[in-house]
Amino acid sequence: MRILSGIQPSGALHLGNYFGMMRPAIELQEQGEAFYFIADYHSMTSVFDAEERRQNTLDVALDFLACGLDPERCVFFKQSDVPEHTELAWLLTTLTPMGLLERCVSYKDKVARGLSPNHGLFAYPVLMAADILIYDSNVVPVGKDQKQHIEVTRDVAMKFNQLYGECFVLPEPQIRGDVAVVPGTDGQKMSKSYDNTINIFGDEKRLKKRIMSLVMDSRGMEEPKPDADQNIAIQLLKLVAPEGVAQECEDQLRAGGYGYGTLKKSLFEHYWECFREQRQKRSELAANLDYVDSILAEGADKARAVARPVLKRARVACGLE
Ligand code: ADP
Ligand code: TRP
């Protein structure tokens, strides 16, 4: 089984990225041949500062390796080190109906939020389809918001196969039900674009402030809260605290007499503890950037060795060779 996933280097990684994408991806590296990459080409649709891209790319590499990605077990690389992705994207783009891309919610959302709709942003799902198809991927672990892009991938792959003969493997999305959407500090989906994130790594004081700023309602401390399971801090505690802790806090909220301040403090402590080891590992890696570069370079070699023959297969199928 071949597993593939990518993440854009568009800013520091947050708990949504970790529980929605990184942790499942890291667990999956045990179950098959995993390919994970940093989608730096994709980041060009929304980040227009070269130094920022360079820094973000390095940060994502450090975050991923610190969180347990094992370069011995999986292939870890930078998308632009395998330019075959972009050639395949062209082959696919000619078979992608405009309407299919026009229906993509992620595109519509980004434009609604004020991103200028450049062609790359519109064609984003086609490059993503190429990322997936070029490795004959079977399983693509992603958050719920990316499911539609996997459907586009399957549609385009099927169209290519019908027109030019069997060429591509049809991938399946893998979405973890229990952490499908991690809530942010305001209760909406946690996302860089909503400025409601809690990052995995960073300055302790700032992160604490962030958690203490979680938006709660105005009910008094004594009041029982029958809807305690909806509380954002409870939902986050379920992710970062050991078994049972969130339930205990939930029960206390339900009973009344338990304040939001205490709850948030407890959330911060569990969150800080949850990433203790990773924090240590990240600082070791940051002091050894040559090692990180060598991992990405080796990853790119391994990825290209798989991507080249698949691209060749597609070129032959459609008559370029
Ligand atoms: P952001 O919304 O912050 O820009 P990305 O779109 O770069 O995050 O997401 C990177 C990966 O993390 C994707 O697989 C996405 O589905 C997952 N992800 C992001 N935010 C969340 C969230 N709040 N809950 C679950 N998964 C998420
Ligand atoms: N679009 C994905 C995101 O924003 C990142 C991505 C790019 C990706 N190519 C991919 C994810 C291929 C899975 C497979 O999260």
Short mmCIF file of C-alpha atoms and ligand atoms in Angstrom, two decimals:
data_model
loop_
_atom_site.label_atom_id
_atom_site.label_comp_id
_atom_site.label_asym_id
_atom_site.label_seq_id
_atom_site.Cartn_x
_atom_site.Cartn_y
_atom_site.Cartn_z
CA MET A 1 0.00 0.00 0.00
CA ARG A 2 1.37 3.41 -0.91
CA ILE A 3 0.42 6.36 1.28
CA LEU A 4 0.95 9.97 0.26
CA SER A 5 0.27 13.35 1.75
CA GLY A 6 1.54 16.89 1.53
CA ILE A 7 1.45 20.04 3.56
CA GLN A 8 1.90 23.62 2.41
CA PRO A 9 4.72 25.64 3.93
CA SER A 10 2.47 28.61 4.54
CA GLY A 11 3.14 29.31 8.22
CA ALA A 12 3.83 27.72 11.58
CA LEU A 13 2.04 24.41 12.11
CA HIS A 14 -0.87 24.36 14.55
CA LEU A 15 -2.89 21.79 16.49
CA GLY A 16 -5.31 21.43 13.56
CA ASN A 17 -2.45 20.46 11.27
CA TYR A 18 -1.02 18.15 13.91
CA PHE A 19 -4.14 16.18 14.84
CA GLY A 20 -5.82 16.46 11.44
CA MET A 21 -2.86 15.57 9.29
CA MET A 22 0.57 15.05 10.84
CA ARG A 23 -0.23 12.56 13.56
CA PRO A 24 -2.34 10.30 11.34
CA ALA A 25 0.36 10.52 8.68
CA ILE A 26 3.08 9.64 11.16
CA GLU A 27 1.08 6.67 12.46
CA LEU A 28 0.49 5.48 8.92
CA GLN A 29 4.20 5.33 8.14
CA GLU A 30 4.13 1.98 9.98
CA GLN A 31 1.46 0.56 7.70
CA GLY A 32 2.81 0.99 4.23
CA GLU A 33 5.23 2.79 1.99
CA ALA A 34 4.69 6.42 2.89
CA PHE A 35 5.57 9.49 0.82
CA TYR A 36 5.26 12.86 2.55
CA PHE A 37 6.19 16.15 1.00
CA ILE A 38 6.28 19.87 1.63
CA ALA A 39 4.03 21.46 -1.00
CA ASP A 40 6.18 24.50 -1.79
CA TYR A 41 4.82 24.84 -5.35
CA HIS A 42 1.33 25.03 -3.87
CA SER A 43 2.42 27.70 -1.43
CA MET A 44 3.16 29.94 -4.41
CA THR A 45 -0.59 30.43 -4.90
CA SER A 46 -0.85 32.38 -1.65
CA VAL A 47 2.62 33.32 -0.33
CA PHE A 48 4.52 35.91 -2.40
CA ASP A 49 7.65 36.42 -0.35
CA ALA A 50 10.69 34.29 -1.23
CA GLU A 51 12.35 34.48 2.18
CA GLU A 52 9.10 33.66 3.91
CA ARG A 53 8.71 30.56 1.74
CA ARG A 54 12.28 29.46 2.47
CA GLN A 55 11.78 29.91 6.21
CA ASN A 56 8.36 28.24 6.25
CA THR A 57 9.69 25.29 4.30
CA LEU A 58 12.46 24.77 6.82
CA ASP A 59 10.00 25.17 9.71
CA VAL A 60 7.67 22.55 8.30
CA ALA A 61 10.58 20.14 7.80
CA LEU A 62 11.69 20.67 11.41
CA ASP A 63 8.14 20.39 12.76
CA PHE A 64 7.47 17.16 10.92
CA LEU A 65 10.74 15.50 11.86
CA ALA A 66 10.39 16.64 15.47
CA CYS A 67 6.87 15.21 15.63
CA GLY A 68 8.07 11.75 14.74
CA LEU A 69 8.32 11.45 11.00
CA ASP A 70 10.99 8.82 10.50
CA PRO A 71 13.06 9.29 7.34
CA GLU A 72 14.16 5.64 7.59
CA ARG A 73 10.57 4.49 7.24
CA CYS A 74 9.15 7.00 4.78
CA VAL A 75 10.19 9.22 1.90
CA PHE A 76 10.21 12.86 3.00
CA PHE A 77 10.89 15.54 0.39
CA LYS A 78 10.18 18.95 -1.01
CA GLN A 79 7.68 19.03 -3.88
CA SER A 80 9.74 21.37 -6.08
CA ASP A 81 12.71 18.98 -5.89
CA VAL A 82 10.60 16.66 -8.06
CA PRO A 83 9.66 18.87 -11.04
CA GLU A 84 7.91 15.88 -12.64
CA HIS A 85 4.86 16.95 -10.60
CA THR A 86 4.42 20.06 -12.71
CA GLU A 87 4.76 18.26 -16.02
CA LEU A 88 2.12 15.75 -15.02
CA ALA A 89 -0.09 18.62 -13.85
CA TRP A 90 -0.06 19.95 -17.43
CA LEU A 91 -1.09 16.59 -18.86
CA LEU A 92 -3.97 16.47 -16.38
CA THR A 93 -5.03 20.08 -16.71
CA THR A 94 -6.02 19.53 -20.35
CA LEU A 95 -8.59 16.96 -19.19
CA THR A 96 -9.93 18.92 -16.23
CA PRO A 97 -13.30 20.55 -16.90
CA MET A 98 -13.51 24.20 -15.79
CA GLY A 99 -16.75 23.40 -13.99
CA LEU A 100 -15.06 20.82 -11.80
CA LEU A 101 -12.58 23.43 -10.53
CA GLU A 102 -15.26 26.13 -10.27
CA ARG A 103 -17.12 23.90 -7.83
CA CYS A 104 -14.13 23.55 -5.48
CA VAL A 105 -15.13 24.95 -2.10
CA SER A 106 -11.55 25.57 -1.02
CA TYR A 107 -10.99 27.87 -4.03
CA LYS A 108 -14.25 29.71 -3.44
CA ASP A 109 -13.39 30.13 0.24
CA LYS A 110 -9.97 31.55 -0.49
CA VAL A 111 -11.35 34.06 -2.98
CA ALA A 112 -14.15 35.01 -0.57
CA ARG A 113 -11.46 35.70 2.03
CA GLY A 114 -9.77 38.14 -0.32
CA LEU A 115 -7.01 36.12 -1.99
CA SER A 116 -6.60 37.33 -5.56
CA PRO A 117 -7.81 34.50 -7.79
CA ASN A 118 -4.68 33.85 -9.85
CA HIS A 119 -4.62 30.96 -12.28
CA GLY A 120 -2.45 28.88 -9.95
CA LEU A 121 -5.01 29.16 -7.18
CA PHE A 122 -7.73 28.02 -9.57
CA ALA A 123 -5.63 25.14 -10.89
CA TYR A 124 -4.44 24.16 -7.39
CA PRO A 125 -6.42 20.87 -7.36
CA VAL A 126 -4.85 19.79 -10.65
CA LEU A 127 -1.33 20.10 -9.26
CA MET A 128 -2.57 18.23 -6.21
CA ALA A 129 -3.93 15.49 -8.47
CA ALA A 130 -0.50 15.25 -10.10
CA ASP A 131 1.17 15.02 -6.66
CA ILE A 132 -1.02 12.05 -5.84
CA LEU A 133 -1.12 10.22 -9.15
CA ILE A 134 2.60 10.46 -9.87
CA TYR A 135 3.34 8.04 -7.00
CA ASP A 136 0.55 5.53 -7.77
CA SER A 137 -0.77 6.44 -4.33
CA ASN A 138 -3.49 4.28 -2.79
CA VAL A 139 -4.28 6.22 0.36
CA VAL A 140 -4.18 9.97 1.00
CA PRO A 141 -4.56 10.98 4.67
CA VAL A 142 -5.95 14.52 4.89
CA GLY A 143 -8.38 16.69 6.82
CA LYS A 144 -12.02 16.86 5.81
CA ASP A 145 -11.51 20.10 3.89
CA GLN A 146 -9.28 18.33 1.36
CA LYS A 147 -11.71 15.53 0.55
CA GLN A 148 -13.12 17.32 -2.47
CA HIS A 149 -9.63 17.64 -3.94
CA ILE A 150 -9.19 13.88 -3.77
CA GLU A 151 -12.51 13.53 -5.59
CA VAL A 152 -11.21 15.85 -8.31
CA THR A 153 -8.09 13.69 -8.49
CA ARG A 154 -10.16 10.55 -8.98
CA ASP A 155 -12.36 12.21 -11.63
CA VAL A 156 -9.40 13.43 -13.65
CA ALA A 157 -7.54 10.11 -13.30
CA MET A 158 -10.62 8.21 -14.50
CA LYS A 159 -10.99 10.55 -17.46
CA PHE A 160 -7.33 10.04 -18.41
CA ASN A 161 -7.66 6.27 -18.05
CA GLN A 162 -10.81 6.21 -20.19
CA LEU A 163 -9.35 8.37 -22.90
CA TYR A 164 -5.77 7.12 -23.10
CA GLY A 165 -5.99 3.64 -21.53
CA GLU A 166 -5.37 2.43 -17.95
CA CYS A 167 -2.56 4.51 -16.55
CA PHE A 168 -3.32 5.84 -13.05
CA VAL A 169 -4.16 4.20 -9.75
CA LEU A 170 -7.32 5.68 -8.16
CA PRO A 171 -6.53 6.98 -4.65
CA GLU A 172 -8.78 6.88 -1.58
CA PRO A 173 -8.91 9.70 0.97
CA GLN A 174 -8.40 8.74 4.58
CA ILE A 175 -10.13 11.06 7.01
CA ARG A 176 -10.00 10.36 10.72
CA GLY A 177 -13.49 10.75 12.11
CA ASP A 178 -12.48 11.53 15.69
CA VAL A 179 -10.37 14.58 14.80
CA ALA A 180 -11.94 15.62 11.54
CA VAL A 181 -12.05 19.31 12.49
CA VAL A 182 -9.97 20.76 15.32
CA PRO A 183 -11.60 23.95 16.67
CA GLY A 184 -9.62 27.18 16.95
CA THR A 185 -9.60 29.76 19.75
CA ASP A 186 -12.87 31.27 18.45
CA GLY A 187 -14.65 27.93 17.97
CA GLN A 188 -14.41 27.97 14.16
CA LYS A 189 -12.17 25.45 12.38
CA MET A 190 -8.59 26.13 13.46
CA SER A 191 -6.84 27.74 10.50
CA LYS A 192 -4.01 30.16 9.84
CA SER A 193 -6.41 32.16 7.73
CA TYR A 194 -8.75 32.80 10.66
CA ASP A 195 -6.04 33.90 13.08
CA ASN A 196 -7.41 31.45 15.66
CA THR A 197 -4.54 28.96 15.81
CA ILE A 198 -2.59 27.41 18.65
CA ASN A 199 0.79 26.45 17.25
CA ILE A 200 2.63 23.25 18.12
CA PHE A 201 5.91 25.04 18.74
CA GLY A 202 6.78 28.55 19.83
CA ASP A 203 7.28 30.87 22.72
CA GLU A 204 5.72 29.60 25.96
CA LYS A 205 4.34 32.96 27.11
CA ARG A 206 2.72 33.72 23.79
CA LEU A 207 1.19 30.29 23.54
CA LYS A 208 -0.17 30.54 27.06
CA LYS A 209 -1.73 33.88 26.23
CA ARG A 210 -3.26 32.34 23.18
CA ILE A 211 -4.88 29.57 25.18
CA MET A 212 -6.07 31.95 27.89
CA SER A 213 -7.77 33.95 25.12
CA LEU A 214 -10.04 31.05 24.09
CA VAL A 215 -13.51 32.49 23.60
CA MET A 216 -16.01 31.28 26.26
CA ASP A 217 -19.57 32.37 27.00
CA SER A 218 -20.56 34.78 29.77
CA ARG A 219 -22.24 32.31 32.14
CA GLY A 220 -21.07 32.60 35.72
CA MET A 221 -18.76 30.11 37.33
CA GLU A 222 -21.42 28.63 39.63
CA GLU A 223 -23.85 27.95 36.83
CA PRO A 224 -24.08 24.30 35.69
CA LYS A 225 -23.17 23.89 31.98
CA PRO A 226 -25.16 21.02 30.49
CA ASP A 227 -23.56 21.63 27.09
CA ALA A 228 -20.00 21.20 28.43
CA ASP A 229 -19.07 18.77 25.64
CA GLN A 230 -19.37 21.68 23.16
CA ASN A 231 -16.80 23.76 25.04
CA ILE A 232 -13.68 24.46 22.89
CA ALA A 233 -11.28 23.90 25.79
CA ILE A 234 -12.88 20.51 26.49
CA GLN A 235 -12.61 19.55 22.84
CA LEU A 236 -8.92 20.51 22.78
CA LEU A 237 -8.26 18.76 26.11
CA LYS A 238 -9.59 15.55 24.56
CA LEU A 239 -6.75 15.80 22.06
CA VAL A 240 -3.82 16.83 24.25
CA ALA A 241 -4.54 15.37 27.72
CA PRO A 242 -4.24 11.76 28.89
CA GLU A 243 -7.39 9.61 28.79
CA GLY A 244 -10.02 10.66 31.32
CA VAL A 245 -8.83 14.22 32.01
CA ALA A 246 -11.23 15.89 29.57
CA GLN A 247 -14.14 13.82 30.87
CA GLU A 248 -13.37 14.87 34.43
CA CYS A 249 -13.29 18.56 33.50
CA GLU A 250 -16.46 18.14 31.46
CA ASP A 251 -18.24 16.62 34.46
CA GLN A 252 -17.09 19.50 36.66
CA LEU A 253 -18.38 22.06 34.16
CA ARG A 254 -21.71 20.27 33.99
CA ALA A 255 -21.98 20.28 37.77
CA GLY A 256 -21.19 24.01 38.06
CA GLY A 257 -18.71 25.76 40.30
CA TYR A 258 -15.83 25.17 37.90
CA GLY A 259 -14.41 28.30 36.24
CA TYR A 260 -13.29 28.78 32.68
CA GLY A 261 -9.97 30.26 33.87
CA THR A 262 -9.06 27.06 35.72
CA LEU A 263 -10.12 25.01 32.73
CA LYS A 264 -7.91 27.02 30.37
CA LYS A 265 -4.92 26.78 32.71
CA SER A 266 -5.33 23.04 32.83
CA LEU A 267 -5.56 22.95 29.02
CA PHE A 268 -2.33 24.92 28.72
CA GLU A 269 -0.47 22.59 31.10
CA HIS A 270 -1.57 19.46 29.28
CA TYR A 271 -0.84 20.99 25.91
CA TRP A 272 2.65 22.02 27.01
CA GLU A 273 3.34 18.54 28.39
CA CYS A 274 1.92 16.85 25.28
CA PHE A 275 4.67 18.31 23.08
CA ARG A 276 7.56 18.26 25.56
CA GLU A 277 9.63 15.58 23.84
CA GLN A 278 8.96 17.00 20.41
CA ARG A 279 10.12 20.42 21.56
CA GLN A 280 13.43 18.95 22.69
CA LYS A 281 13.88 17.09 19.42
CA ARG A 282 13.05 20.18 17.40
CA SER A 283 15.75 22.24 19.06
CA GLU A 284 18.29 19.48 18.40
CA LEU A 285 17.32 19.38 14.73
CA ALA A 286 17.44 23.17 14.43
CA ALA A 287 21.07 23.00 15.56
CA ASN A 288 21.85 20.49 12.81
CA LEU A 289 20.43 21.87 9.59
CA ASP A 290 22.87 19.98 7.37
CA TYR A 291 21.28 16.79 8.59
CA VAL A 292 17.80 18.13 7.74
CA ASP A 293 18.97 19.16 4.24
CA SER A 294 20.48 15.73 3.66
CA ILE A 295 17.20 14.04 4.57
CA LEU A 296 15.26 16.16 2.09
CA ALA A 297 17.86 15.57 -0.64
CA GLU A 298 17.76 11.80 -0.13
CA GLY A 299 13.97 11.92 -0.07
CA ALA A 300 13.90 13.80 -3.37
CA ASP A 301 16.14 11.16 -5.00
CA LYS A 302 13.90 8.35 -3.83
CA ALA A 303 10.73 10.20 -4.87
CA ARG A 304 12.07 10.97 -8.36
CA ALA A 305 12.97 7.33 -8.86
CA VAL A 306 9.27 6.52 -8.46
CA ALA A 307 7.85 9.60 -10.20
CA ARG A 308 9.91 9.36 -13.41
CA PRO A 309 8.57 6.00 -14.65
CA VAL A 310 4.98 6.99 -13.83
CA LEU A 311 5.36 10.23 -15.80
CA LYS A 312 6.89 8.26 -18.64
CA ARG A 313 3.90 5.89 -18.58
CA ALA A 314 1.54 8.86 -18.84
CA ARG A 315 3.58 10.50 -21.63
CA VAL A 316 3.49 7.30 -23.65
CA ALA A 317 -0.23 6.81 -22.97
CA CYS A 318 -1.19 10.22 -24.29
CA GLY A 319 1.12 10.10 -27.31
CA LEU A 320 3.90 12.46 -26.28
CA GLU A 321 6.27 9.53 -26.79
P1 ADP B 1 -4.71 26.11 7.38
O1 ADP B 1 -6.20 25.97 7.35
O2 ADP B 1 -4.20 26.56 8.68
O3 ADP B 1 -4.19 26.95 6.24
P2 ADP B 1 -3.83 23.92 5.80
O4 ADP B 1 -4.96 24.16 4.86
O5 ADP B 1 -2.45 24.26 5.36
O6 ADP B 1 -4.15 24.64 7.17
O7 ADP B 1 -3.90 22.40 6.24
C1 ADP B 1 -2.83 21.47 6.25
C2 ADP B 1 -3.36 20.10 6.65
O8 ADP B 1 -3.88 20.13 7.97
C3 ADP B 1 -4.52 19.60 5.77
O9 ADP B 1 -4.44 18.20 5.61
C4 ADP B 1 -5.73 19.99 6.56
O10 ADP B 1 -6.84 19.21 6.25
C5 ADP B 1 -5.26 19.79 7.99
N1 ADP B 1 -5.96 20.72 8.87
C6 ADP B 1 -5.82 22.06 8.91
N2 ADP B 1 -6.60 22.63 9.83
C7 ADP B 1 -7.27 21.62 10.43
C8 ADP B 1 -8.24 21.54 11.46
N3 ADP B 1 -8.65 22.62 12.11
N4 ADP B 1 -8.70 20.33 11.81
C9 ADP B 1 -8.28 19.22 11.18
N5 ADP B 1 -7.37 19.22 10.19
C10 ADP B 1 -6.87 20.39 9.80
N1 TRP B 2 -3.74 20.92 -0.48
C1 TRP B 2 -3.18 20.33 0.70
C2 TRP B 2 -3.45 21.26 1.88
O1 TRP B 2 -3.54 22.44 1.74
C3 TRP B 2 -1.69 20.09 0.56
C4 TRP B 2 -1.40 19.15 -0.54
C5 TRP B 2 -0.81 19.42 -1.72
C6 TRP B 2 -1.67 17.75 -0.54
N2 TRP B 2 -0.70 18.31 -2.48
C7 TRP B 2 -1.21 17.27 -1.80
C8 TRP B 2 -2.25 16.89 0.38
C9 TRP B 2 -1.35 15.92 -2.14
C10 TRP B 2 -2.39 15.54 0.02
C11 TRP B 2 -1.94 15.08 -1.22
O2 TRP B 2 -3.55 20.78 2.96
#
